PDB file of C-alpha atoms in Angstrom:
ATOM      1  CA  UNK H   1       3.081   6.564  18.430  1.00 94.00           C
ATOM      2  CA  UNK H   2       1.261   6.470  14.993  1.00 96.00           C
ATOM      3  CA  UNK H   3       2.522   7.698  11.547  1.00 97.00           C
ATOM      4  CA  UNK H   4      -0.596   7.849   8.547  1.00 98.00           C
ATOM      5  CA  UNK H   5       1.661   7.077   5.291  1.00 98.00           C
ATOM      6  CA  UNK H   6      -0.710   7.748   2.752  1.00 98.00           C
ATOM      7  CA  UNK H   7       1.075   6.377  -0.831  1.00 98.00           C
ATOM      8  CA  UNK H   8       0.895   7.929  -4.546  1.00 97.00           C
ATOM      9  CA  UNK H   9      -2.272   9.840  -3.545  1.00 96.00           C
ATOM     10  CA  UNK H  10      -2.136  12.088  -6.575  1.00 95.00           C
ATOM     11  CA  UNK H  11      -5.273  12.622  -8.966  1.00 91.00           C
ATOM     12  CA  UNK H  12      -4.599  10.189 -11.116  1.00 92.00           C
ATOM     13  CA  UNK H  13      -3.201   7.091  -8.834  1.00 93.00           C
ATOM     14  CA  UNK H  14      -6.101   6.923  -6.779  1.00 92.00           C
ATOM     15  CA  UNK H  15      -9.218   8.238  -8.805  1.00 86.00           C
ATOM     16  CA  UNK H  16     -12.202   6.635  -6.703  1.00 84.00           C
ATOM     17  CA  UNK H  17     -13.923   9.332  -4.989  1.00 88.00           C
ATOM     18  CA  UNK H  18     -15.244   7.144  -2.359  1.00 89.00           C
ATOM     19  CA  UNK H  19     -11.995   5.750  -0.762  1.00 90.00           C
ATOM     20  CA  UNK H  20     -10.420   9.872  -1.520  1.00 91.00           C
ATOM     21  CA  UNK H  21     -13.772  10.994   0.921  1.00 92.00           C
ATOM     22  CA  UNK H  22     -13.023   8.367   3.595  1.00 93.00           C
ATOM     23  CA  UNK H  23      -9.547   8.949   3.343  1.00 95.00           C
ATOM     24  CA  UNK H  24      -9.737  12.188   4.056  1.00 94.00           C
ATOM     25  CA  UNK H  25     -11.561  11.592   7.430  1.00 94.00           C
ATOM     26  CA  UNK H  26      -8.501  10.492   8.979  1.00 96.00           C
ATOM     27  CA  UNK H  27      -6.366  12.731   7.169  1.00 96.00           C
ATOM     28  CA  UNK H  28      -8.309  15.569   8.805  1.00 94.00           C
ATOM     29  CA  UNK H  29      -8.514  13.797  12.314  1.00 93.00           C
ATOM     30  CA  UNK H  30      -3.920  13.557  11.951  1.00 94.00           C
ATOM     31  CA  UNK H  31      -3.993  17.159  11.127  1.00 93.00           C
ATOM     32  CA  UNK H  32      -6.111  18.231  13.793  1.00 91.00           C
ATOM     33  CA  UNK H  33      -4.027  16.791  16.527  1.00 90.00           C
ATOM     34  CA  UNK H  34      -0.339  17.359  15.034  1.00 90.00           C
ATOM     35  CA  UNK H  35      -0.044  13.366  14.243  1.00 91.00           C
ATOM     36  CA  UNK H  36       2.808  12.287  11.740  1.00 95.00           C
ATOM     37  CA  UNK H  37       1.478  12.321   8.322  1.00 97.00           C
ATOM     38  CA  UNK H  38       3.727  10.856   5.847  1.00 98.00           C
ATOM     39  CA  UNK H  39       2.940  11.088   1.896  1.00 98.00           C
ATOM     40  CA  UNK H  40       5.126   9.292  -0.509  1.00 98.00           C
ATOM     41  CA  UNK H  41       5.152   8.886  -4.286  1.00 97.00           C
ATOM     42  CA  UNK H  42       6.652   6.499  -6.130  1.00 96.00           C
ATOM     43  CA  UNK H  43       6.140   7.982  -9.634  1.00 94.00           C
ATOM     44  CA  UNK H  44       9.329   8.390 -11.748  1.00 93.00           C
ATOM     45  CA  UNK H  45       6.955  10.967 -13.428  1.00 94.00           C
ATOM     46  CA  UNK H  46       6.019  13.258 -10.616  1.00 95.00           C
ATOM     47  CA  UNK H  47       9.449  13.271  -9.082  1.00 92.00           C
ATOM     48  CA  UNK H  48      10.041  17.338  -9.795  1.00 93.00           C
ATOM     49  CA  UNK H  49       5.864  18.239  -9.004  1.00 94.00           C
ATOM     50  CA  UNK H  50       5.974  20.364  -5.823  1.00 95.00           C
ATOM     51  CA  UNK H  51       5.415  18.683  -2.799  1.00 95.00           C
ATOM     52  CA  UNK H  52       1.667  20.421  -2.319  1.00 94.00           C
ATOM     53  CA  UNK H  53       0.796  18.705  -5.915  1.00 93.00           C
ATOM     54  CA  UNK H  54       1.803  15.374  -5.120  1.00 95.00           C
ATOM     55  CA  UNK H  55      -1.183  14.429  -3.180  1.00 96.00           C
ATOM     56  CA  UNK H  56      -4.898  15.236  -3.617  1.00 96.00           C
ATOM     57  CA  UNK H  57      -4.602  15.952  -0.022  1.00 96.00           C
ATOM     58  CA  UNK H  58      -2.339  19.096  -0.020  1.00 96.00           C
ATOM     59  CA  UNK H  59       0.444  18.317   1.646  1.00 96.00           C
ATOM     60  CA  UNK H  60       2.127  21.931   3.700  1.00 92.00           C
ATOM     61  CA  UNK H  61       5.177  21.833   5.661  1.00 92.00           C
ATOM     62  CA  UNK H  62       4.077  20.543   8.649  1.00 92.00           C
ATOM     63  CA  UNK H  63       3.729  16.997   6.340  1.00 96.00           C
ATOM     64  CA  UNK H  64       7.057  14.594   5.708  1.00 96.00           C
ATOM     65  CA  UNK H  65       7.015  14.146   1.962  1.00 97.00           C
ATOM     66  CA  UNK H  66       9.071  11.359   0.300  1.00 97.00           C
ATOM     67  CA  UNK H  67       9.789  10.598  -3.511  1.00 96.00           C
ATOM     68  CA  UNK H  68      10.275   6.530  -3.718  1.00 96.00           C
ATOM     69  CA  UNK H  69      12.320   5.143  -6.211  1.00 92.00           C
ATOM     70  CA  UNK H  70      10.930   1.269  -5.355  1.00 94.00           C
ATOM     71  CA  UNK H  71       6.842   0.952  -4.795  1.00 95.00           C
ATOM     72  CA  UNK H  72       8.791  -0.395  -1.730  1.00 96.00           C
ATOM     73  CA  UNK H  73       8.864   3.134   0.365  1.00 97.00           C
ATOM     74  CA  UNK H  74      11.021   1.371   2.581  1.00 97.00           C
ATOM     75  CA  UNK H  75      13.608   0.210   0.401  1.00 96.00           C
ATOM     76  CA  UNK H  76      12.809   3.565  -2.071  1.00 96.00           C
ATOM     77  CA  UNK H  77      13.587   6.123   0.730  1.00 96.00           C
ATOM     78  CA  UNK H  78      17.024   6.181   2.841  1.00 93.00           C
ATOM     79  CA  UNK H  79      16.199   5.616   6.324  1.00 95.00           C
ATOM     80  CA  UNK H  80      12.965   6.130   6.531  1.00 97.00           C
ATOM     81  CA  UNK H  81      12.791   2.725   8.821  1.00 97.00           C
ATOM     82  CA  UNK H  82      15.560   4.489  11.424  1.00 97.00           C
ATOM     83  CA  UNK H  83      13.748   7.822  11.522  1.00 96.00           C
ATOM     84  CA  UNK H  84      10.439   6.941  11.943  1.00 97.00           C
ATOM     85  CA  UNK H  85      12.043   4.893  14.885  1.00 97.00           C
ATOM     86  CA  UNK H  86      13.754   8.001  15.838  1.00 97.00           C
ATOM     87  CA  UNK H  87      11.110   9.838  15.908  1.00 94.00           C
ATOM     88  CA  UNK H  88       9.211   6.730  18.402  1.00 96.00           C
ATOM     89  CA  UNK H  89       6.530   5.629  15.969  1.00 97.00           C
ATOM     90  CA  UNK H  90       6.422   2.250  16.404  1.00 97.00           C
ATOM     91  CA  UNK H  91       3.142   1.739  13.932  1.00 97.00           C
ATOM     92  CA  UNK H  92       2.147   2.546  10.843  1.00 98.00           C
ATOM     93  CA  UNK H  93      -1.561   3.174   9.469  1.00 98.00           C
ATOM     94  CA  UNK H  94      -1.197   2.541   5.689  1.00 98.00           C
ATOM     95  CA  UNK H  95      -3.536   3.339   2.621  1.00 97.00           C
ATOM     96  CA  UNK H  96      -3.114   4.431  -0.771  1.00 96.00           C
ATOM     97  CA  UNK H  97      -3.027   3.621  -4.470  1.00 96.00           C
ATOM     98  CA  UNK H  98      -1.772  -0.217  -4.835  1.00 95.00           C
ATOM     99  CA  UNK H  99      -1.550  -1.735  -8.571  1.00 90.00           C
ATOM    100  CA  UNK H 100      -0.886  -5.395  -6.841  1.00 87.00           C
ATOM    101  CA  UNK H 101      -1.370  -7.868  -9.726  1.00 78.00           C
ATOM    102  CA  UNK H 102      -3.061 -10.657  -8.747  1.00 69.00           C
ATOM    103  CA  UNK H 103      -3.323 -11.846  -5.021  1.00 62.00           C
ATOM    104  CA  UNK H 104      -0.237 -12.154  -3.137  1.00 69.00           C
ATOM    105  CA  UNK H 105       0.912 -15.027  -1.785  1.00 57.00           C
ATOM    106  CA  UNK H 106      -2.241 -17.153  -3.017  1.00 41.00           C
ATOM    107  CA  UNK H 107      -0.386 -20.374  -2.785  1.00 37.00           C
ATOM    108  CA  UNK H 108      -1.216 -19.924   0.761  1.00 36.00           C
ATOM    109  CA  UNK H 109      -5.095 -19.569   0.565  1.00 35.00           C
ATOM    110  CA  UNK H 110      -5.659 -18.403  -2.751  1.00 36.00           C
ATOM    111  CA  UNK H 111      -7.440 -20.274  -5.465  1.00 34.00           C
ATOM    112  CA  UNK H 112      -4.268 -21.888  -6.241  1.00 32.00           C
ATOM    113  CA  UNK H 113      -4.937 -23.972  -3.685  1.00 34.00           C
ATOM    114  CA  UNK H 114      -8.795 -24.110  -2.925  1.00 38.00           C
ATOM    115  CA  UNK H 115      -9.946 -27.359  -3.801  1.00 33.00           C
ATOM    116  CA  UNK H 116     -13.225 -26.533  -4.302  1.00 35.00           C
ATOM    117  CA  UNK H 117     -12.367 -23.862  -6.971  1.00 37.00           C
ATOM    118  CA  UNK H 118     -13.986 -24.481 -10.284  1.00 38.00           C
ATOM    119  CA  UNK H 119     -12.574 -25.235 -13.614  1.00 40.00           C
ATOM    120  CA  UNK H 120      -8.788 -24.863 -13.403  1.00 39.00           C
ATOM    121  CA  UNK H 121      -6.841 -23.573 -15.648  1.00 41.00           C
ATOM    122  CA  UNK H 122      -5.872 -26.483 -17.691  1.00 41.00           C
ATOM    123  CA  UNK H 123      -1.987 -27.431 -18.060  1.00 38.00           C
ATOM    124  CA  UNK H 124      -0.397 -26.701 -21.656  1.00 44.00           C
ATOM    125  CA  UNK H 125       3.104 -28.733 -21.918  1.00 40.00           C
ATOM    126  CA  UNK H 126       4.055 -26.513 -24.504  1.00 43.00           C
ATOM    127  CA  UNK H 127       3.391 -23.537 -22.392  1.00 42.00           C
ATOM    128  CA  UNK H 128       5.530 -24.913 -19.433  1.00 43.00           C
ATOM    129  CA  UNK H 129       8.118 -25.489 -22.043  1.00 47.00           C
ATOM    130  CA  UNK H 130       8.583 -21.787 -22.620  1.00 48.00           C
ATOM    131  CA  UNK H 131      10.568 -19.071 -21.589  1.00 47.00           C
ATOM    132  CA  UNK H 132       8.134 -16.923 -21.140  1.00 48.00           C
ATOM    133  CA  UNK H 133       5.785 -18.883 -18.999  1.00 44.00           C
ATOM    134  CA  UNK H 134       7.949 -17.624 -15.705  1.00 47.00           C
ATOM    135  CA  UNK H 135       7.689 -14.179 -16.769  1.00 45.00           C
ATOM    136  CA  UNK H 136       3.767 -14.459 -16.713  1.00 41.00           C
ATOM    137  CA  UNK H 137       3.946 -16.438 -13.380  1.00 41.00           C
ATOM    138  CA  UNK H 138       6.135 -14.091 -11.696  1.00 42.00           C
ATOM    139  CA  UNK H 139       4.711 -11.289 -12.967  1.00 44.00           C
ATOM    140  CA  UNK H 140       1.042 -12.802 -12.129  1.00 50.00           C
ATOM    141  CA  UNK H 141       2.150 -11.593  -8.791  1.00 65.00           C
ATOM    142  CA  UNK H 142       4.121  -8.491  -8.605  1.00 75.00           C
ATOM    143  CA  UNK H 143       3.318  -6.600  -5.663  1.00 85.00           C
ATOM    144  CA  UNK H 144       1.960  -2.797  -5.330  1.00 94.00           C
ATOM    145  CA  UNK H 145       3.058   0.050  -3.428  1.00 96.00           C
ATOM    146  CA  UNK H 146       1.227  -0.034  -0.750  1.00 97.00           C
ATOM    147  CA  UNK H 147       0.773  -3.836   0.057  1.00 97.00           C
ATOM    148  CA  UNK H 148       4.834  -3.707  -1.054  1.00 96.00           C
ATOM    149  CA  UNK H 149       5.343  -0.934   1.551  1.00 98.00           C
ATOM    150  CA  UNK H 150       2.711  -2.816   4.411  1.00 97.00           C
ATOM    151  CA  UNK H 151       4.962  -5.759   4.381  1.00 97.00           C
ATOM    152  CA  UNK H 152       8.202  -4.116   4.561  1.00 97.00           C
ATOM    153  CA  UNK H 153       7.311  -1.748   7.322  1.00 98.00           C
ATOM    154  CA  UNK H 154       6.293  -5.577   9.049  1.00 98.00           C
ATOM    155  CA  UNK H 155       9.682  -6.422   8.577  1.00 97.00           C
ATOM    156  CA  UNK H 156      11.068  -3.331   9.780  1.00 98.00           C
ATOM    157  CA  UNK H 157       9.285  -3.617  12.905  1.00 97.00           C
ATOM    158  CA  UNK H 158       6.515  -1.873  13.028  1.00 98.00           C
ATOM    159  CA  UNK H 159       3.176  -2.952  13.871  1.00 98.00           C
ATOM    160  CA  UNK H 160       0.728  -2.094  10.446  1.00 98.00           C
ATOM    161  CA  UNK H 161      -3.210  -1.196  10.302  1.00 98.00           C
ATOM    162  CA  UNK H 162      -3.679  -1.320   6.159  1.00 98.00           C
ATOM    163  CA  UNK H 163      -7.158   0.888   5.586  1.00 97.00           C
ATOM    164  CA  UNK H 164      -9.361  -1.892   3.466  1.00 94.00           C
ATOM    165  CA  UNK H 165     -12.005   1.364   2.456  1.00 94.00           C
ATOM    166  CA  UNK H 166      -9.027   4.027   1.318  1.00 96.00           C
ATOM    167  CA  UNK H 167      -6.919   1.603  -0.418  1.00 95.00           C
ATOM    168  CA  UNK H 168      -7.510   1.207  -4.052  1.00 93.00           C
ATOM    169  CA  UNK H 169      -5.945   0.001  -7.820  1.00 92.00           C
ATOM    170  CA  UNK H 170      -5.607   1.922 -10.560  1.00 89.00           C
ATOM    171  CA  UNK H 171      -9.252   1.552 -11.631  1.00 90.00           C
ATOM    172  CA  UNK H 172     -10.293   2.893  -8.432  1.00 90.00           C
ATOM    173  CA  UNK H 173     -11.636  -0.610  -6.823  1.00 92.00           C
ATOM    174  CA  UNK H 174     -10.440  -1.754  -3.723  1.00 92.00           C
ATOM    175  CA  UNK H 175      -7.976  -4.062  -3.630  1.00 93.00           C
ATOM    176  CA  UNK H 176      -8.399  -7.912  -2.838  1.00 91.00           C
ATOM    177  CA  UNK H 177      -5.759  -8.738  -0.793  1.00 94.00           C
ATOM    178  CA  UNK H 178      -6.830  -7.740   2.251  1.00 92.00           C
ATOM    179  CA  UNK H 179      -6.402 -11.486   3.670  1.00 93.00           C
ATOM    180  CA  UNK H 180      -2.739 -11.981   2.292  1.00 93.00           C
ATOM    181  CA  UNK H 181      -2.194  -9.030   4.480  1.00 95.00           C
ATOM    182  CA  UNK H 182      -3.692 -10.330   7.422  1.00 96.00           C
ATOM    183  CA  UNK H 183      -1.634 -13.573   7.234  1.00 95.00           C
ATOM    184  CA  UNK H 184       1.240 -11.575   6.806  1.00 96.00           C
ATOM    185  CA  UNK H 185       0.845 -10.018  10.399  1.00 97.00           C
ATOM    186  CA  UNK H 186      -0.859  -6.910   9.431  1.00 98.00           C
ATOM    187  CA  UNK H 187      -4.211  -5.881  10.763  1.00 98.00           C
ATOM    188  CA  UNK H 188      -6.864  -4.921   8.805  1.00 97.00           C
ATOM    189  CA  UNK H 189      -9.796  -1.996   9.536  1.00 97.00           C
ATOM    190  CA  UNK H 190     -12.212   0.124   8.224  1.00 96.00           C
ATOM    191  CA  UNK H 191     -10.726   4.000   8.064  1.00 96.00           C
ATOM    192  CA  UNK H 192     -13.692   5.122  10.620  1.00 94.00           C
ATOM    193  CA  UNK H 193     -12.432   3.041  13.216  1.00 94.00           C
ATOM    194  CA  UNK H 194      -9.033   3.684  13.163  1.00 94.00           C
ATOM    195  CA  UNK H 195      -7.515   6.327  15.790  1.00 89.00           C
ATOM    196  CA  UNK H 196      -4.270   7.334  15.714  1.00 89.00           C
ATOM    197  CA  UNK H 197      -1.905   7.030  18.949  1.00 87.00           C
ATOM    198  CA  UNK H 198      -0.071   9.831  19.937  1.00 79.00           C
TER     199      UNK H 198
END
């Protein structure tokens, strides 16, 4: 069975009006035939907004609604692996609001390593000297809720459809890293062609 875990889908996490429309397809299509719909927040700042505020979507009390201390849902939320398991959802259709910085893993594909990349950054000894420089490079790559969440729910053993069209950063873009995912073992689909299993 299917779970839709929609992530920090408040007004203003995920202001593109686009991805909220095509979202809200397949939030409709759960709804209409009693699927598990899942929304989770992980901001610090909404933690005590009542559960039908937290998402632009409405959540009622048919919904599971989770408050995430970690953009990792997974690791944020006690057993949320085990119940969903419980409950015999065995994947997860994931989309959201996803501040990823940069593209993950990009050593693996990314322009890191695409020889045919133009321009590269040149190397500053002094820079590789400092402290700071492995703040910036670890930082260069800190991962978002949802792509956090995708990979973790991978791990946990689920199988994981991330929604490319109803996933989206902070400026309301959709995110890049729809190819880390893939390598990761996730699949990848438009929100139209995704149906959930019940």
């Amino acid at each position: 069975m299917d779970a839709l875990l929609l992530i920090d889908t408040d007004d203003a996490s995920y202001p593109s009006d686009d991805a909220m429309e095509t979202l809200g397809d397949i939030v409709t299509r759960t709804r209409a035939v009693g699927g598990v719909l899942i929304f989770a927040s992980t901001k610090a700042d909404l933690v005590d907004t009542p559960d039908e505020e937290l998402s632009i979507f409405v959540p009622d009390e048919e919904d599971l609604v989770l408050r995430s201390e970690s953009p990792d849902v997974f690791e944020g939320v006690d057993d949320l692996a085990a119940g969903l398991h419980d409950l015999s959802v065995d994947r997860i259709i994931i989309a959201g609001a996803d501040a990823t910085v940069g593209v993950p893993s990009a050593g693996a594909g990314g322009a890191a390593a695409d020889p045919t990349a133009a321009d590269p950054a040149p190397t500053d000894p002094a820079a590789q000297d400092d402290g700071d420089a492995d703040d910036s490079a670890s930082s260069a790559n800190a991962p978002g809720a949802v792509y956090a969440s995708a990979m973790a729910a991978l791990v946990c053993n689920f199988d994981v459809i991330v929604l490319s069209d109803s996933t989206a950063d902070p400026d309301g873009k959709l995110v890049t890293w729809s190819d880390a995912a893939e390598r990761a073992g996730a699949m990848v689909k438009k929100t139209a062609d995704t149906w959930l299993r019940m």
